[in-house]
XYZ file of N, CA, C and O in Angstrom:
560
model
N 2.235 21.030 -1.150
C 2.918 21.273 -2.397
C 4.418 21.034 -2.244
O 5.073 20.613 -3.172
N 4.944 21.289 -1.043
C 6.362 21.111 -0.793
C 6.758 19.639 -0.900
O 7.878 19.328 -1.310
N 5.841 18.731 -0.572
C 6.150 17.302 -0.615
C 6.347 16.806 -2.043
O 7.024 15.800 -2.262
N 5.779 17.494 -3.016
C 5.950 17.078 -4.406
C 7.396 17.232 -4.869
O 7.836 16.549 -5.781
N 8.131 18.145 -4.263
C 9.506 18.404 -4.676
C 10.522 17.857 -3.671
O 11.662 18.300 -3.644
N 10.108 16.889 -2.866
C 10.994 16.216 -1.928
C 11.650 15.051 -2.668
O 11.061 13.990 -2.820
N 12.865 15.260 -3.160
C 13.522 14.255 -3.987
C 14.126 13.120 -3.172
O 14.591 12.136 -3.743
N 14.124 13.232 -1.853
C 14.563 12.135 -0.997
C 13.397 11.242 -0.590
O 13.605 10.220 0.055
N 12.186 11.625 -0.948
C 10.972 10.859 -0.651
C 10.856 10.554 0.835
O 10.632 9.435 1.246
N 10.993 11.575 1.644
C 10.860 11.421 3.088
C 9.422 11.587 3.556
O 9.081 11.193 4.644
N 8.578 12.196 2.755
C 7.171 12.406 3.107
C 6.308 11.860 1.983
O 6.588 12.077 0.815
N 5.266 11.138 2.364
C 4.339 10.606 1.377
C 3.354 11.695 0.957
O 2.771 12.371 1.800
N 3.158 11.853 -0.334
C 2.237 12.856 -0.835
C 0.860 12.242 -1.123
O -0.148 12.943 -1.150
N 0.808 10.933 -1.265
C -0.434 10.258 -1.640
C -1.575 10.487 -0.656
O -2.700 10.747 -1.095
N -1.375 10.409 0.670
C -2.507 10.628 1.571
C -3.150 12.011 1.428
O -4.341 12.167 1.668
N -2.381 12.995 1.014
C -2.958 14.340 0.898
C -3.710 14.543 -0.414
O -4.565 15.427 -0.496
N -3.429 13.736 -1.438
C -4.117 13.937 -2.715
C -5.097 12.817 -3.050
O -5.755 12.870 -4.085
N -5.219 11.823 -2.175
C -6.065 10.671 -2.491
C -7.543 11.058 -2.615
O -8.257 10.485 -3.422
N -7.995 12.029 -1.832
C -9.392 12.478 -1.929
C -9.662 13.107 -3.292
O -10.711 12.873 -3.894
N -8.703 13.884 -3.769
C -8.863 14.519 -5.078
C -8.900 13.462 -6.173
O -9.709 13.551 -7.105
N -8.049 12.456 -6.070
C -8.027 11.382 -7.066
C -9.357 10.638 -7.069
O -9.914 10.342 -8.139
N -9.918 10.359 -5.898
C -11.196 9.643 -5.826
C -12.334 10.483 -6.408
O -13.187 9.960 -7.127
N -12.328 11.773 -6.139
C -13.354 12.654 -6.711
C -13.219 12.707 -8.228
O -14.229 12.660 -8.951
N -11.992 12.778 -8.731
C -11.787 12.785 -10.181
C -12.268 11.483 -10.819
O -12.852 11.506 -11.910
N -12.020 10.369 -10.159
C -12.504 9.088 -10.675
C -14.025 9.092 -10.740
O -14.622 8.648 -11.738
N -14.688 9.603 -9.701
C -16.154 9.647 -9.701
C -16.684 10.559 -10.801
O -17.659 10.213 -11.487
N -16.052 11.720 -10.999
C -16.501 12.651 -12.043
C -16.301 12.034 -13.424
O -17.205 12.087 -14.279
N -15.130 11.453 -13.666
C -14.885 10.823 -14.962
C -15.821 9.639 -15.205
O -16.254 9.403 -16.333
N -16.139 8.930 -14.167
C -17.078 7.813 -14.287
C -18.477 8.313 -14.648
O -19.155 7.735 -15.497
N -18.912 9.403 -14.031
C -20.228 9.973 -14.347
C -20.273 10.510 -15.778
O -21.261 10.292 -16.498
N -19.217 11.187 -16.201
C -19.180 11.717 -17.570
C -19.170 10.589 -18.590
O -19.879 10.640 -19.603
N -18.384 9.550 -18.323
C -18.359 8.421 -19.259
C -19.699 7.684 -19.273
O -20.139 7.213 -20.326
N -20.366 7.601 -18.139
C -21.691 6.982 -18.078
C -22.682 7.753 -18.956
O -23.417 7.157 -19.743
N -22.665 9.063 -18.818
C -23.568 9.871 -19.654
C -23.242 9.729 -21.131
O -24.148 9.634 -21.976
N -21.966 9.700 -21.491
C -21.572 9.551 -22.892
C -21.998 8.205 -23.441
O -22.485 8.113 -24.584
N -21.859 7.166 -22.664
C -22.255 5.827 -23.114
C -23.769 5.739 -23.251
O -24.289 5.138 -24.196
N -24.510 6.344 -22.338
C -25.973 6.336 -22.427
C -26.429 7.091 -23.677
O -27.293 6.612 -24.420
N -25.855 8.250 -23.924
C -26.226 9.030 -25.121
C -25.878 8.254 -26.384
O -26.683 8.180 -27.328
N -24.698 7.638 -26.412
C -24.310 6.850 -27.585
C -25.202 5.647 -27.800
O -25.541 5.308 -28.943
N -25.610 4.996 -26.735
C -26.482 3.832 -26.889
C -27.890 4.234 -27.304
O -28.551 3.504 -28.052
N -28.366 5.414 -26.851
C -29.675 5.889 -27.316
C -29.627 6.251 -28.794
O -30.612 6.077 -29.506
N -28.505 6.763 -29.270
C -28.379 7.075 -30.697
C -28.374 5.806 -31.532
O -28.867 5.803 -32.659
N -27.796 4.728 -31.000
C -27.744 3.478 -31.746
C -29.105 2.781 -31.752
O -29.573 2.340 -32.808
N -29.751 2.695 -30.596
C -31.017 1.972 -30.499
C -31.688 2.402 -29.194
O -31.062 2.465 -28.150
N -32.970 2.647 -29.247
C -33.698 3.105 -28.072
C -33.745 2.012 -26.999
O -33.572 2.280 -25.810
N -33.952 0.771 -27.413
C -33.992 -0.344 -26.462
C -32.655 -0.530 -25.767
O -32.593 -0.749 -24.550
N -31.593 -0.429 -26.549
C -30.257 -0.529 -25.971
C -30.004 0.647 -25.037
O -29.379 0.490 -23.988
N -30.498 1.815 -25.403
C -30.331 2.995 -24.559
C -30.961 2.808 -23.191
O -30.369 3.151 -22.170
N -32.191 2.284 -23.163
C -32.850 2.037 -21.879
C -32.141 0.944 -21.077
O -32.046 1.042 -19.852
N -31.638 -0.081 -21.771
C -30.914 -1.151 -21.087
C -29.636 -0.604 -20.430
O -29.345 -0.915 -19.272
N -28.924 0.240 -21.173
C -27.697 0.822 -20.623
C -28.034 1.810 -19.515
O -27.346 1.872 -18.494
N -29.088 2.603 -19.704
C -29.472 3.607 -18.715
C -29.892 2.983 -17.392
O -29.519 3.473 -16.321
N -30.621 1.880 -17.449
C -31.212 1.326 -16.238
C -30.385 0.185 -15.630
O -30.275 0.093 -14.405
N -29.763 -0.663 -16.464
C -29.116 -1.861 -15.934
C -27.586 -1.824 -16.089
O -26.859 -1.849 -15.098
N -27.121 -1.790 -17.317
C -25.694 -1.966 -17.573
C -24.843 -0.795 -17.069
O -23.780 -1.006 -16.480
N -25.286 0.418 -17.298
C -24.523 1.590 -16.886
C -24.319 1.678 -15.379
O -23.183 1.807 -14.916
N -25.404 1.617 -14.599
C -25.214 1.671 -13.137
C -24.404 0.498 -12.592
O -23.595 0.677 -11.678
N -24.586 -0.683 -13.188
C -23.826 -1.846 -12.740
C -22.330 -1.639 -13.016
O -21.480 -1.890 -12.146
N -22.009 -1.168 -14.215
C -20.615 -0.885 -14.557
C -20.039 0.179 -13.630
O -18.924 0.028 -13.126
N -20.770 1.243 -13.406
C -20.288 2.324 -12.537
C -20.073 1.836 -11.105
O -19.065 2.191 -10.475
N -20.985 1.055 -10.601
C -20.867 0.547 -9.238
C -19.643 -0.357 -9.082
O -18.857 -0.195 -8.145
N -19.477 -1.286 -10.026
C -18.342 -2.204 -9.948
C -17.022 -1.440 -10.077
O -16.083 -1.671 -9.323
N -16.949 -0.511 -11.018
C -15.720 0.253 -11.211
C -15.406 1.121 -9.993
O -14.259 1.222 -9.587
N -16.435 1.724 -9.405
C -16.224 2.567 -8.233
C -15.759 1.751 -7.028
O -14.880 2.185 -6.283
N -16.311 0.559 -6.860
C -15.885 -0.317 -5.762
C -14.428 -0.734 -5.954
O -13.636 -0.713 -5.009
N -14.040 -1.094 -7.187
C -12.663 -1.498 -7.446
C -11.690 -0.335 -7.263
O -10.603 -0.509 -6.714
N -12.082 0.851 -7.703
C -11.223 2.022 -7.527
C -11.065 2.344 -6.048
O -9.954 2.635 -5.581
N -12.145 2.282 -5.306
C -12.083 2.564 -3.874
C -11.207 1.542 -3.146
O -10.391 1.899 -2.290
N -11.360 0.264 -3.495
C -10.556 -0.781 -2.855
C -9.071 -0.590 -3.166
O -8.221 -0.759 -2.290
N -8.770 -0.230 -4.406
C -7.379 0.006 -4.767
C -6.780 1.189 -4.029
O -5.651 1.128 -3.543
N -7.535 2.269 -3.922
C -7.041 3.451 -3.211
C -6.893 3.179 -1.722
O -5.929 3.630 -1.088
N -7.836 2.435 -1.133
C -7.728 2.087 0.285
C -6.527 1.185 0.533
O -5.848 1.318 1.555
N -6.253 0.270 -0.384
C -5.085 -0.595 -0.262
C -3.801 0.226 -0.298
O -2.872 -0.017 0.478
N -3.749 1.200 -1.181
C -2.588 2.072 -1.273
C -2.387 2.859 0.017
O -1.272 2.953 0.545
N -3.460 3.406 0.547
C -3.373 4.159 1.801
C -2.950 3.249 2.956
O -2.156 3.646 3.819
N -3.455 2.013 2.986
C -3.076 1.076 4.053
C -1.586 0.765 3.992
O -0.920 0.694 5.032
N -1.044 0.605 2.802
C 0.386 0.348 2.661
C 1.209 1.551 3.130
O 2.242 1.396 3.791
N 0.762 2.728 2.797
C 1.486 3.930 3.201
C 1.433 4.103 4.712
O 2.432 4.423 5.357
N 0.267 3.868 5.315
C 0.160 3.983 6.776
C 1.016 2.930 7.478
O 1.597 3.187 8.533
N 1.096 1.732 6.894
C 1.955 0.693 7.459
C 3.412 1.135 7.421
O 4.151 0.955 8.394
N 3.830 1.722 6.320
C 5.210 2.209 6.209
C 5.477 3.324 7.212
O 6.536 3.358 7.856
N 4.527 4.240 7.375
C 4.703 5.327 8.340
C 4.762 4.797 9.767
O 5.609 5.227 10.567
N 3.879 3.856 10.100
C 3.866 3.290 11.454
C 5.123 2.479 11.724
O 5.657 2.515 12.837
N 5.609 1.752 10.727
C 6.832 0.994 10.899
C 8.018 1.922 11.125
O 8.865 1.664 11.990
N 8.082 3.005 10.370
C 9.163 3.974 10.556
C 9.095 4.583 11.954
O 10.126 4.783 12.600
N 7.893 4.842 12.435
C 7.744 5.406 13.780
C 8.169 4.399 14.850
O 8.804 4.761 15.834
N 7.848 3.122 14.658
C 8.278 2.089 15.611
C 9.796 1.958 15.632
O 10.394 1.795 16.690
N 10.425 2.032 14.466
C 11.880 1.978 14.404
C 12.477 3.183 15.116
O 13.438 3.074 15.862
N 11.880 4.344 14.905
C 12.359 5.570 15.546
C 12.213 5.469 17.065
O 13.105 5.849 17.813
N 11.077 4.925 17.548
C 10.855 4.782 18.995
C 11.798 3.752 19.608
O 12.155 3.856 20.782
N 12.198 2.765 18.826
C 13.109 1.738 19.325
C 14.555 2.212 19.328
O 15.436 1.492 19.768
N 14.787 3.412 18.822
C 16.134 3.962 18.840
C 16.897 3.764 17.553
O 18.067 4.097 17.482
N 16.261 3.239 16.539
C 16.936 3.030 15.267
C 16.736 4.197 14.325
O 16.126 5.209 14.669
N 17.252 4.046 13.143
C 17.102 5.059 12.109
C 16.269 4.471 10.993
O 16.684 3.506 10.344
N 15.075 5.023 10.732
C 14.244 4.507 9.655
C 14.929 4.704 8.309
O 15.749 5.613 8.147
N 14.608 3.869 7.327
C 15.219 4.001 6.006
C 15.009 5.381 5.384
O 15.873 5.875 4.681
N 13.897 6.018 5.671
C 13.641 7.329 5.078
C 14.567 8.402 5.634
O 14.812 9.405 4.987
N 15.131 8.186 6.840
C 16.042 9.158 7.431
C 17.506 8.875 7.108
O 18.370 9.667 7.423
N 17.781 7.741 6.480
C 19.156 7.386 6.168
C 19.634 8.036 4.881
O 20.799 7.964 4.560
N 18.755 8.635 4.144
C 19.137 9.202 2.852
C 18.749 8.241 1.751
O 18.524 7.063 1.967
N 18.670 8.747 0.555
C 18.211 7.912 -0.541
C 19.377 7.284 -1.278
O 20.459 7.832 -1.346
N 19.142 6.134 -1.816
C 20.059 5.428 -2.696
C 21.428 5.206 -2.052
O 22.442 5.653 -2.554
N 21.444 4.516 -0.933
C 22.708 4.199 -0.292
C 23.427 3.145 -1.114
O 22.884 2.089 -1.405
N 24.662 3.416 -1.449
C 25.443 2.459 -2.216
C 26.118 1.472 -1.274
O 26.128 0.280 -1.494
N 26.700 1.960 -0.209
C 27.367 1.115 0.769
C 26.590 1.159 2.081
O 26.836 2.016 2.914
N 25.666 0.236 2.295
C 24.906 0.269 3.543
C 25.807 -0.066 4.725
O 26.821 -0.749 4.602
N 25.425 0.421 5.877
C 26.187 0.195 7.099
C 25.999 -1.248 7.528
O 24.880 -1.738 7.620
N 27.110 -1.930 7.786
C 27.018 -3.313 8.240
C 26.783 -3.322 9.741
O 27.289 -2.467 10.462
N 26.006 -4.269 10.236
C 25.722 -4.304 11.664
C 26.979 -4.630 12.460
O 27.826 -5.413 12.034
N 27.087 -3.999 13.626
C 28.231 -4.235 14.497
C 28.025 -5.542 15.249
O 26.930 -5.867 15.672
N 29.092 -6.270 15.408
C 29.002 -7.540 16.123
C 30.342 -8.224 16.086
O 31.304 -7.732 15.492
N 30.435 -9.382 16.691
C 31.710 -10.093 16.685
C 32.087 -10.505 15.270
O 31.252 -10.969 14.507
N 33.353 -10.292 14.925
C 33.822 -10.665 13.596
C 34.435 -12.044 13.586
O 34.547 -12.668 12.553
N 34.830 -12.537 14.737
C 35.412 -13.856 14.843
C 34.289 -14.863 15.102
O 33.558 -14.739 16.081
N 34.135 -15.886 14.249
C 33.040 -16.853 14.473
C 33.150 -17.583 15.801
O 32.162 -18.032 16.337
N 34.345 -17.690 16.349
C 34.501 -18.381 17.633
C 33.909 -17.564 18.774
O 33.564 -18.109 19.812
N 33.770 -16.245 18.593
C 33.229 -15.386 19.636
C 31.704 -15.378 19.656
O 31.106 -14.921 20.610
N 31.084 -15.841 18.606
C 29.628 -15.813 18.541
C 29.050 -16.854 19.491
O 29.556 -17.974 19.589
N 27.969 -16.487 20.179
C 27.358 -17.460 21.089
C 26.743 -18.610 20.297
O 26.117 -18.405 19.272
N 26.949 -19.808 20.807
C 26.414 -20.994 20.154
C 25.010 -21.259 20.673
O 24.758 -21.195 21.882
N 24.065 -21.529 19.768
C 22.697 -21.807 20.235
C 22.644 -23.133 20.977
O 23.343 -24.077 20.650
N 21.814 -23.169 21.984
C 21.654 -24.369 22.787
C 20.789 -25.365 22.039
O 19.792 -25.005 21.412
N 21.162 -26.637 22.120
C 20.350 -27.665 21.478
C 19.286 -28.203 22.425
O 18.398 -28.921 22.012
N 19.372 -27.846 23.680
C 18.398 -28.297 24.666
C 17.182 -27.381 24.625
O 17.295 -26.181 24.895
N 15.972 -27.914 24.293
C 14.790 -27.040 24.222
C 14.360 -26.509 25.581
O 13.622 -25.550 25.671
N 14.814 -27.141 26.689
C 14.426 -26.686 28.018
C 15.427 -25.718 28.629
O 15.262 -25.301 29.758
N 16.466 -25.377 27.892
C 17.527 -24.531 28.444
C 17.014 -23.114 28.651
O 16.407 -22.523 27.770
N 17.266 -22.574 29.820
C 16.999 -21.168 30.066
C 15.675 -20.857 30.709
O 15.604 -20.028 31.589
N 14.594 -21.513 30.344
C 13.305 -21.081 30.876
C 12.591 -22.155 31.677
O 11.565 -21.885 32.275
N 13.074 -23.387 31.667
C 12.453 -24.425 32.450
C 11.204 -25.015 31.811
O 10.586 -25.893 32.373
N 10.829 -24.536 30.667
C 9.661 -25.075 29.976
C 10.103 -25.764 28.693
O 11.095 -25.360 28.085
N 9.355 -26.762 28.265
C 9.734 -27.400 26.988
C 9.456 -26.442 25.823
O 8.472 -25.713 25.819
N 10.357 -26.451 24.854
C 10.202 -25.595 23.678
C 9.203 -26.203 22.707
O 8.765 -27.361 22.865
N 8.828 -25.461 21.725
C 7.869 -25.995 20.746
C 8.521 -27.086 19.904
O 9.730 -27.091 19.669
N 7.726 -28.005 19.464
C 8.192 -29.104 18.639
C 8.540 -28.579 17.253
O 7.771 -27.815 16.667
N 9.693 -28.997 16.723
C 10.121 -28.567 15.403
C 9.542 -29.522 14.365
O 9.927 -30.690 14.312
N 8.607 -29.054 13.528
C 7.982 -29.952 12.564
C 8.927 -30.338 11.431
O 8.666 -31.268 10.698
N 10.042 -29.639 11.274
C 10.972 -29.896 10.169
C 12.146 -30.784 10.580
O 12.959 -31.139 9.772
N 12.211 -31.114 11.852
C 13.310 -31.941 12.342
C 13.047 -33.396 11.950
O 11.947 -33.911 12.111
N 14.117 -34.046 11.469
C 13.944 -35.427 11.014
C 14.487 -36.399 12.017
O 15.348 -36.234 12.750
């Protein structure tokens, strides 16, 4: 519950409530299935049996698969963000979630300010390692 009021968005709340969302989707899908079956039986008995046996379960199955895929995709994105933040933290950096929210003036990377001080890249593909470098497909 504390994560809901984290205005810096340092903790993801979605992984803790995703099970509840999936259960709610299943319950709403079952209720809508029953309502559609009852409505189709009121309109026509043949249509009612068609919806009860073929169309309703097919619709429910397809919708449930799409909802599950969407929720799994969301969880995968969140886990990727968490793992990336952990890798940055292990490498000695500061993850974006720990820098504070809505930075107006981001910190510029430290380095030489004079272009003459910057190391010049070698044009020799064999420089440094004794092996030929990969062929550049964009070189003309």
